[in-house]
Structure formats: C-alpha cells, structure tokens
C-alpha angles and dihedrals in degrees: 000000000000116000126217094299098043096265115141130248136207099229095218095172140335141203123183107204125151095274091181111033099247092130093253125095123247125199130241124191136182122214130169141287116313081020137097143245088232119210128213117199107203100232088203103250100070102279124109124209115201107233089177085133106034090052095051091238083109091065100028094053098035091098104038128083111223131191111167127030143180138182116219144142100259103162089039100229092128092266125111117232131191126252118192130192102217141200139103130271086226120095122250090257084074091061097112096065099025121053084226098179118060135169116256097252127211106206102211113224095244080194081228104154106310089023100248127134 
C-alpha cells in the first residue's frame, strides 16, 4: 500500500468502521515502525481520501510498530476510537537501536473535523 506521498506502508491490519459518524464506514490500518496507521475517510460516492495527517495519526504512530487493530467506541461518548496491539518485528537483541516492546495504544476520537483522533 502506498500512503499520501506516495511511501509505502506495511499494511499490518485493518478495520473499516464509521470513524466520523457520517453513516459510511473508513478504513484504519497499522503498519510498522517510520511509517504510519494510515486513515481513509469514505467521501460517500466510492471514493476514499486519506486524512492520515490532518487528523495527527501521521505524527502520533510514526514511531510505533501496529498489528491488529479495531475501531470501537471504548469511552462510550458515540465516537469510535482506535485501539492498536503494539510491538516490533525485530528480536529483542535489537533492542539498543529499536524501542521493540511497546504498549498496546487506544487513539481517542478527539470529533475534530472529520472526527479522527
């Protein structure tokens, strides 16, 4: 998968859930490490705009690495957040130059513009 400028991205997991309430499903995905957990809003005619760096996922997931993920509504306030299971393909003997474990990470919908974190 390539991401907004064109880099490409690992595609670990996806979920496509309705991020923003508008009654049609996006897509999350997670990816690896100086990457991204790129997000697709659904523009309602079958077309899909990435909004990765207007909603701040862009700078918050560059340094994590994500496998699963799942979009649902964890602080109960009818917005769908994003929940990530974290950690690095590297072994732990790369630990000195990767930050290999990592803490599975929920992104709160913030509901700023499109709704995404």
């Amino acid at each position: 998968m390539l991401a907004e400028y064109g880099d490409p991205i690992s595609g670990m997991g996806v979920d496509a859930r309705d991020l923003n309430n508008d009654g049609s499903p996006d897509i999350v995905f997670t990816a690896l490490q100086d990457e991204t957990f790129p997000i697709f809003q659904n523009d309602r005619n079958g077309q899909f705009t990435e909004v990765t760096n207007r909603s701040g996922m862009a700078l918050l997931s560059k340094p994590m690495s994500g496998y699963g993920v799942n979009a649902a509504d964890f602080d109960n306030d009818g917005w769908k957040d994003i929940f990530v299971s974290r950690g690095d393909v590297q072994s732990l003997a790369m630990a000195g130059t990767r930050k290999i474990e990592q803490p599975n990470t929920v992104f709160r919908n913030s509901q700023r513009g499109a709704g995404l974190p």
